[in-house]
mmCIF file of C-alpha atoms in Angstrom:
data_model
loop_
_atom_site.group_PDB
_atom_site.id
_atom_site.type_symbol
_atom_site.label_atom_id
_atom_site.label_comp_id
_atom_site.label_asym_id
_atom_site.label_seq_id
_atom_site.Cartn_x
_atom_site.Cartn_y
_atom_site.Cartn_z
ATOM 1 C CA MET A 1 18.476 -23.900 5.171
ATOM 2 C CA THR A 2 21.734 -22.263 4.654
ATOM 3 C CA LEU A 3 21.299 -19.297 5.840
ATOM 4 C CA THR A 4 23.627 -17.721 9.004
ATOM 5 C CA LEU A 5 22.799 -15.664 12.028
ATOM 6 C CA THR A 6 24.244 -13.335 10.666
ATOM 7 C CA GLN A 7 22.965 -13.071 7.427
ATOM 8 C CA LEU A 8 19.134 -13.387 9.164
ATOM 9 C CA ALA A 9 20.453 -10.351 11.420
ATOM 10 C CA GLN A 10 21.051 -8.319 8.192
ATOM 11 C CA PHE A 11 18.106 -9.131 6.340
ATOM 12 C CA THR A 12 15.674 -8.413 9.387
ATOM 13 C CA LEU A 13 17.200 -5.023 9.850
ATOM 14 C CA GLY A 14 16.405 -3.961 6.163
ATOM 15 C CA ALA A 15 12.924 -5.296 5.908
ATOM 16 C CA VAL A 16 12.246 -3.299 9.213
ATOM 17 C CA LEU A 17 13.399 -0.096 7.305
ATOM 18 C CA ILE A 18 11.431 -1.601 3.968
ATOM 19 C CA VAL A 19 8.437 -1.383 6.071
ATOM 20 C CA LEU A 20 8.751 1.852 7.469
ATOM 21 C CA LEU A 21 9.402 3.586 4.401
ATOM 22 C CA PRO A 22 6.441 6.254 3.344
ATOM 23 C CA GLY A 23 4.414 3.966 0.249
ATOM 24 C CA PRO A 24 1.519 4.247 -1.139
ATOM 25 C CA ASN A 25 0.423 0.584 0.121
ATOM 26 C CA SER A 26 0.626 1.608 3.461
ATOM 27 C CA LEU A 27 -1.584 4.636 2.550
ATOM 28 C CA PHE A 28 -3.541 2.628 1.391
ATOM 29 C CA VAL A 29 -3.890 0.793 4.410
ATOM 30 C CA ALA A 30 -4.457 3.617 6.373
ATOM 31 C CA THR A 31 -7.105 5.615 4.472
ATOM 32 C CA THR A 32 -9.209 2.264 4.384
ATOM 33 C CA ALA A 33 -8.752 1.904 8.063
ATOM 34 C CA ALA A 34 -9.450 5.594 9.180
ATOM 35 C CA LYS A 35 -12.449 6.265 6.476
ATOM 36 C CA VAL A 36 -14.076 3.149 6.401
ATOM 37 C CA SER A 37 -13.365 0.586 9.517
ATOM 38 C CA ARG A 38 -10.781 -1.113 11.566
ATOM 39 C CA ALA A 39 -12.184 -4.808 9.577
ATOM 40 C CA ALA A 40 -11.796 -3.315 5.864
ATOM 41 C CA GLY A 41 -7.855 -2.042 7.055
ATOM 42 C CA TRP A 42 -7.323 -5.642 7.428
ATOM 43 C CA ARG A 43 -8.953 -6.664 3.706
ATOM 44 C CA ALA A 44 -6.242 -4.134 2.649
ATOM 45 C CA ALA A 45 -4.051 -4.983 4.275
ATOM 46 C CA LEU A 46 -4.256 -8.688 2.976
ATOM 47 C CA GLY A 47 -3.924 -7.815 -0.224
ATOM 48 C CA VAL A 48 -0.643 -5.964 1.214
ATOM 49 C CA PHE A 49 0.613 -9.334 2.382
ATOM 50 C CA ILE A 50 -0.549 -11.615 -0.790
ATOM 51 C CA GLY A 51 0.778 -8.706 -3.577
ATOM 52 C CA ASP A 52 3.423 -8.720 -1.356
ATOM 53 C CA GLY A 53 4.269 -12.615 -1.750
ATOM 54 C CA VAL A 54 3.845 -12.267 -5.323
ATOM 55 C CA LEU A 55 6.026 -9.780 -6.525
ATOM 56 C CA MET A 56 8.804 -11.386 -3.855
ATOM 57 C CA VAL A 57 8.167 -14.847 -5.931
ATOM 58 C CA LEU A 58 8.288 -13.041 -8.674
ATOM 59 C CA ALA A 59 12.006 -11.382 -7.481
ATOM 60 C CA VAL A 60 13.336 -14.857 -7.433
ATOM 61 C CA LEU A 61 12.358 -15.881 -10.108
ATOM 62 C CA GLY A 62 14.174 -12.923 -12.286
ATOM 63 C CA ALA A 63 11.259 -11.128 -13.442
ATOM 64 C CA GLY A 64 13.418 -8.200 -12.592
ATOM 65 C CA THR A 65 15.436 -8.617 -15.047
ATOM 66 C CA LEU A 66 12.356 -8.444 -17.494
ATOM 67 C CA LEU A 67 11.987 -5.185 -16.356
ATOM 68 C CA ALA A 68 15.927 -3.531 -16.027
ATOM 69 C CA GLY A 69 17.018 -1.578 -18.877
ATOM 70 C CA GLY A 70 14.107 0.672 -19.334
ATOM 71 C CA SER A 71 12.099 -1.692 -21.546
ATOM 72 C CA VAL A 72 8.708 -1.172 -23.370
ATOM 73 C CA PHE A 73 7.321 -3.334 -20.399
ATOM 74 C CA PHE A 74 8.600 -1.723 -17.683
ATOM 75 C CA ARG A 75 7.271 1.733 -19.300
ATOM 76 C CA LEU A 76 3.711 0.395 -19.944
ATOM 77 C CA LEU A 77 3.580 -1.465 -16.773
ATOM 78 C CA THR A 78 4.425 2.363 -15.037
ATOM 79 C CA LEU A 79 2.510 4.411 -16.704
ATOM 80 C CA ALA A 80 -0.568 2.027 -15.402
ATOM 81 C CA GLY A 81 0.568 2.025 -11.943
ATOM 82 C CA GLY A 82 0.622 5.967 -12.269
ATOM 83 C CA ALA A 83 -2.664 6.192 -13.465
ATOM 84 C CA TYR A 84 -3.769 3.719 -10.844
ATOM 85 C CA LEU A 85 -2.129 5.692 -8.263
ATOM 86 C CA ALA A 86 -3.466 9.110 -9.767
ATOM 87 C CA TRP A 87 -7.404 7.006 -10.548
ATOM 88 C CA LEU A 88 -7.571 7.043 -6.232
ATOM 89 C CA GLY A 89 -5.743 10.205 -5.650
ATOM 90 C CA PHE A 90 -8.471 12.092 -7.552
ATOM 91 C CA GLY A 91 -10.912 9.984 -6.145
ATOM 92 C CA LEU A 92 -10.307 11.348 -2.743
ATOM 93 C CA ILE A 93 -10.087 14.513 -3.526
ATOM 94 C CA ARG A 94 -13.571 14.039 -5.661
ATOM 95 C CA GLN A 95 -14.965 12.203 -1.886
ATOM 96 C CA GLY A 96 -13.381 16.012 0.317
ATOM 97 C CA ILE A 97 -15.026 17.934 -2.061
ATOM 98 C CA ALA A 98 -18.566 16.525 -2.228
ATOM 99 C CA LEU A 99 -18.053 16.253 1.668
ATOM 100 C CA ARG A 100 -17.247 20.503 2.107
ATOM 101 C CA ARG A 101 -20.721 20.556 -0.749
ATOM 102 C CA GLU A 102 -22.506 18.990 1.549
ATOM 103 C CA ALA A 103 -21.113 20.161 4.994
ATOM 104 C CA ARG A 104 -22.180 23.694 4.175
ATOM 105 C CA PRO A 105 -25.972 23.323 3.322
ATOM 106 C CA SER A 106 -26.277 20.952 6.577
ATOM 107 C CA ALA A 107 -25.327 22.436 8.872
ATOM 108 C CA ALA A 108 -27.115 25.974 7.294
ATOM 109 C CA ALA A 109 -30.354 24.210 7.663
ATOM 110 C CA THR A 110 -30.301 22.407 10.951
ATOM 111 C CA GLY A 111 -26.947 24.919 12.592
ATOM 112 C CA ALA A 112 -25.463 21.465 13.490
ATOM 113 C CA GLU A 113 -22.530 19.809 12.430
ATOM 114 C CA PRO A 114 -23.058 16.706 9.830
ATOM 115 C CA THR A 115 -23.828 13.804 11.025
ATOM 116 C CA GLU A 116 -20.961 10.918 11.100
ATOM 117 C CA THR A 117 -23.232 8.986 8.510
ATOM 118 C CA THR A 118 -22.912 12.087 6.542
ATOM 119 C CA LEU A 119 -19.134 11.700 6.867
ATOM 120 C CA THR A 120 -18.597 8.212 5.921
ATOM 121 C CA MET A 121 -17.782 6.508 2.893
ATOM 122 C CA HIS A 122 -18.945 2.931 3.416
ATOM 123 C CA ASP A 123 -19.734 1.608 0.233
ATOM 124 C CA ALA A 124 -20.668 -1.936 -0.551
ATOM 125 C CA ARG A 125 -18.819 -1.950 -3.992
ATOM 126 C CA TYR A 126 -16.050 -0.777 -2.384
ATOM 127 C CA SER A 127 -13.702 -3.108 -2.546
ATOM 128 C CA PRO A 128 -10.172 -2.816 -0.169
ATOM 129 C CA PHE A 129 -8.599 -6.127 -0.961
ATOM 130 C CA ARG A 130 -8.466 -5.709 -4.586
ATOM 131 C CA ARG A 131 -7.556 -1.940 -4.850
ATOM 132 C CA SER A 132 -4.949 -2.888 -2.359
ATOM 133 C CA LEU A 133 -3.667 -6.346 -4.551
ATOM 134 C CA ALA A 134 -3.583 -3.506 -7.624
ATOM 135 C CA THR A 135 -2.080 -0.730 -6.154
ATOM 136 C CA ILE A 136 1.406 -3.526 -4.979
ATOM 137 C CA LEU A 137 0.845 -5.482 -8.419
ATOM 138 C CA LEU A 138 1.259 -1.757 -10.557
ATOM 139 C CA ASN A 139 4.061 -0.802 -9.527
ATOM 140 C CA PRO A 140 6.751 -2.292 -10.955
ATOM 141 C CA LYS A 141 9.329 -0.517 -9.313
ATOM 142 C CA ALA A 142 8.667 -2.995 -6.088
ATOM 143 C CA ILE A 143 9.510 -5.576 -8.454
ATOM 144 C CA LEU A 144 12.926 -4.249 -8.559
ATOM 145 C CA PHE A 145 13.193 -3.231 -4.954
ATOM 146 C CA PHE A 146 12.673 -7.018 -3.793
ATOM 147 C CA ALA A 147 14.646 -8.561 -7.006
ATOM 148 C CA ALA A 148 17.515 -6.295 -5.480
ATOM 149 C CA PHE A 149 16.996 -7.142 -1.553
ATOM 150 C CA PHE A 150 16.803 -10.341 -1.929
ATOM 151 C CA VAL A 151 19.353 -11.179 -4.928
ATOM 152 C CA GLN A 152 21.995 -10.374 -1.740
ATOM 153 C CA PHE A 153 20.527 -13.667 0.016
ATOM 154 C CA VAL A 154 19.542 -16.294 -1.620
ATOM 155 C CA HIS A 155 20.509 -16.682 -5.543
ATOM 156 C CA PRO A 156 18.339 -19.246 -7.783
ATOM 157 C CA ASP A 157 21.389 -21.459 -8.154
ATOM 158 C CA ASP A 158 21.360 -22.292 -4.238
ATOM 159 C CA PRO A 159 20.698 -25.860 -3.845
ATOM 160 C CA HIS A 160 18.330 -24.665 -0.608
ATOM 161 C CA LEU A 161 16.520 -21.801 -2.338
ATOM 162 C CA TRP A 162 13.036 -21.959 -1.783
ATOM 163 C CA SER A 163 13.684 -23.243 2.191
ATOM 164 C CA ASN A 164 15.745 -19.949 2.306
ATOM 165 C CA PHE A 165 14.044 -17.507 0.930
ATOM 166 C CA GLY A 166 10.942 -19.612 2.265
ATOM 167 C CA VAL A 167 12.172 -18.368 6.056
ATOM 168 C CA LEU A 168 12.769 -14.169 4.317
ATOM 169 C CA ALA A 169 9.450 -14.310 3.199
ATOM 170 C CA VAL A 170 7.924 -15.371 6.844
ATOM 171 C CA ILE A 171 10.238 -12.847 8.502
ATOM 172 C CA MET A 172 9.270 -9.875 5.558
ATOM 173 C CA GLN A 173 5.516 -10.774 5.898
ATOM 174 C CA CYS A 174 5.870 -11.191 9.737
ATOM 175 C CA ILE A 175 7.117 -7.556 10.344
ATOM 176 C CA SER A 176 4.653 -6.229 7.932
ATOM 177 C CA ALA A 177 2.026 -7.270 9.647
ATOM 178 C CA ALA A 178 3.171 -6.062 12.896
ATOM 179 C CA TYR A 179 3.619 -2.237 11.222
ATOM 180 C CA LEU A 180 0.594 -2.863 9.403
ATOM 181 C CA ALA A 181 -2.075 -3.938 12.333
ATOM 182 C CA ASN A 182 -0.442 -0.229 14.406
ATOM 183 C CA VAL A 183 -1.459 1.725 11.774
ATOM 184 C CA ILE A 184 -4.439 0.153 11.307
ATOM 185 C CA ALA A 185 -5.753 0.494 14.618
ATOM 186 C CA VAL A 186 -4.083 3.864 14.780
ATOM 187 C CA SER A 187 -5.852 5.278 11.899
ATOM 188 C CA ALA A 188 -9.412 3.535 13.102
ATOM 189 C CA ARG A 189 -8.573 5.002 15.749
ATOM 190 C CA LEU A 190 -8.149 8.535 14.392
ATOM 191 C CA GLY A 191 -10.990 8.107 11.758
ATOM 192 C CA HIS A 192 -13.404 7.762 14.675
ATOM 193 C CA ARG A 193 -12.387 10.181 16.583
ATOM 194 C CA ALA A 194 -13.084 12.470 13.681
ATOM 195 C CA SER A 195 -16.177 11.099 12.253
ATOM 196 C CA GLY A 196 -17.915 14.228 14.061
ATOM 197 C CA ARG A 197 -15.492 17.208 12.638
ATOM 198 C CA PRO A 198 -16.129 17.556 9.550
ATOM 199 C CA GLY A 199 -13.441 19.804 8.970
ATOM 200 C CA LEU A 200 -10.647 17.448 9.852
ATOM 201 C CA VAL A 201 -12.781 14.289 7.871
ATOM 202 C CA ILE A 202 -12.959 16.737 4.181
ATOM 203 C CA GLY A 203 -8.917 17.437 5.490
ATOM 204 C CA ALA A 204 -7.641 13.981 5.606
ATOM 205 C CA HIS A 205 -9.560 13.064 2.142
ATOM 206 C CA LEU A 206 -8.039 15.868 0.370
ATOM 207 C CA VAL A 207 -4.563 15.631 1.725
ATOM 208 C CA ALA A 208 -4.368 11.769 0.975
ATOM 209 C CA GLY A 209 -6.006 12.210 -2.610
ATOM 210 C CA THR A 210 -3.230 14.494 -2.876
ATOM 211 C CA ALA A 211 -0.359 12.370 -1.607
ATOM 212 C CA PHE A 212 -1.847 9.679 -3.678
ATOM 213 C CA CYS A 213 -0.978 11.682 -6.942
ATOM 214 C CA LEU A 214 2.467 12.483 -5.541
ATOM 215 C CA PHE A 215 2.904 9.006 -5.603
ATOM 216 C CA ALA A 216 1.525 8.505 -8.968
ATOM 217 C CA ILE A 217 3.741 11.504 -10.662
ATOM 218 C CA LYS A 218 6.524 9.557 -8.480
ATOM 219 C CA LEU A 219 5.686 6.049 -10.256
ATOM 220 C CA ALA A 220 4.669 7.201 -13.246
ATOM 221 C CA SER A 221 8.143 9.928 -13.793
ATOM 222 C CA ALA A 222 10.370 6.461 -13.511
ATOM 223 C CA SER A 223 9.664 5.015 -17.294
ATOM 224 C CA PHE A 224 10.894 8.201 -19.331
#
């Protein structure tokens, strides 16, 4: 490894700032932990770790060059990524509306609040890992971002490229893991407390769905 302590400190600070930036990945992990379970949140986080690892490798290999300059591939990928985020967002909004419709007759018939079972979204077909991985890999801006960030510390011609990259990747993933661990813990706790409050659950679905739709618009607009 040829990285100096100053470079490692600079990279660590930059990585912390990057991880703390709000984005669809952390939002998906938080939503999954709150809606389903803490374990599901960690499965979503695993998708984030693997997806980030793939993007970091692609960035070092020069995939950012392929996506630069408004290429057709870049435009197609941003449109696909935006469509996928919009699909996730509209799905959450539809579920929120459905829960609201279910809550009204249930409360009217029994005179009580809907049960926790009615408000949860645990579904055997729900795959947090695959969905979080797709969210990351369909975001070409993430590849460009990693490329712009890593190129300041590693260079393809460096004979110690992969040892330096390995150290930096481990630092990035450790910071990400620490952050997502807190996101999962807080979100799962909030989800558990909100399970008996249908208004909060419905509102959370609508807010999260709207946020995903806004991320979709932001990503898709990058192709124009």
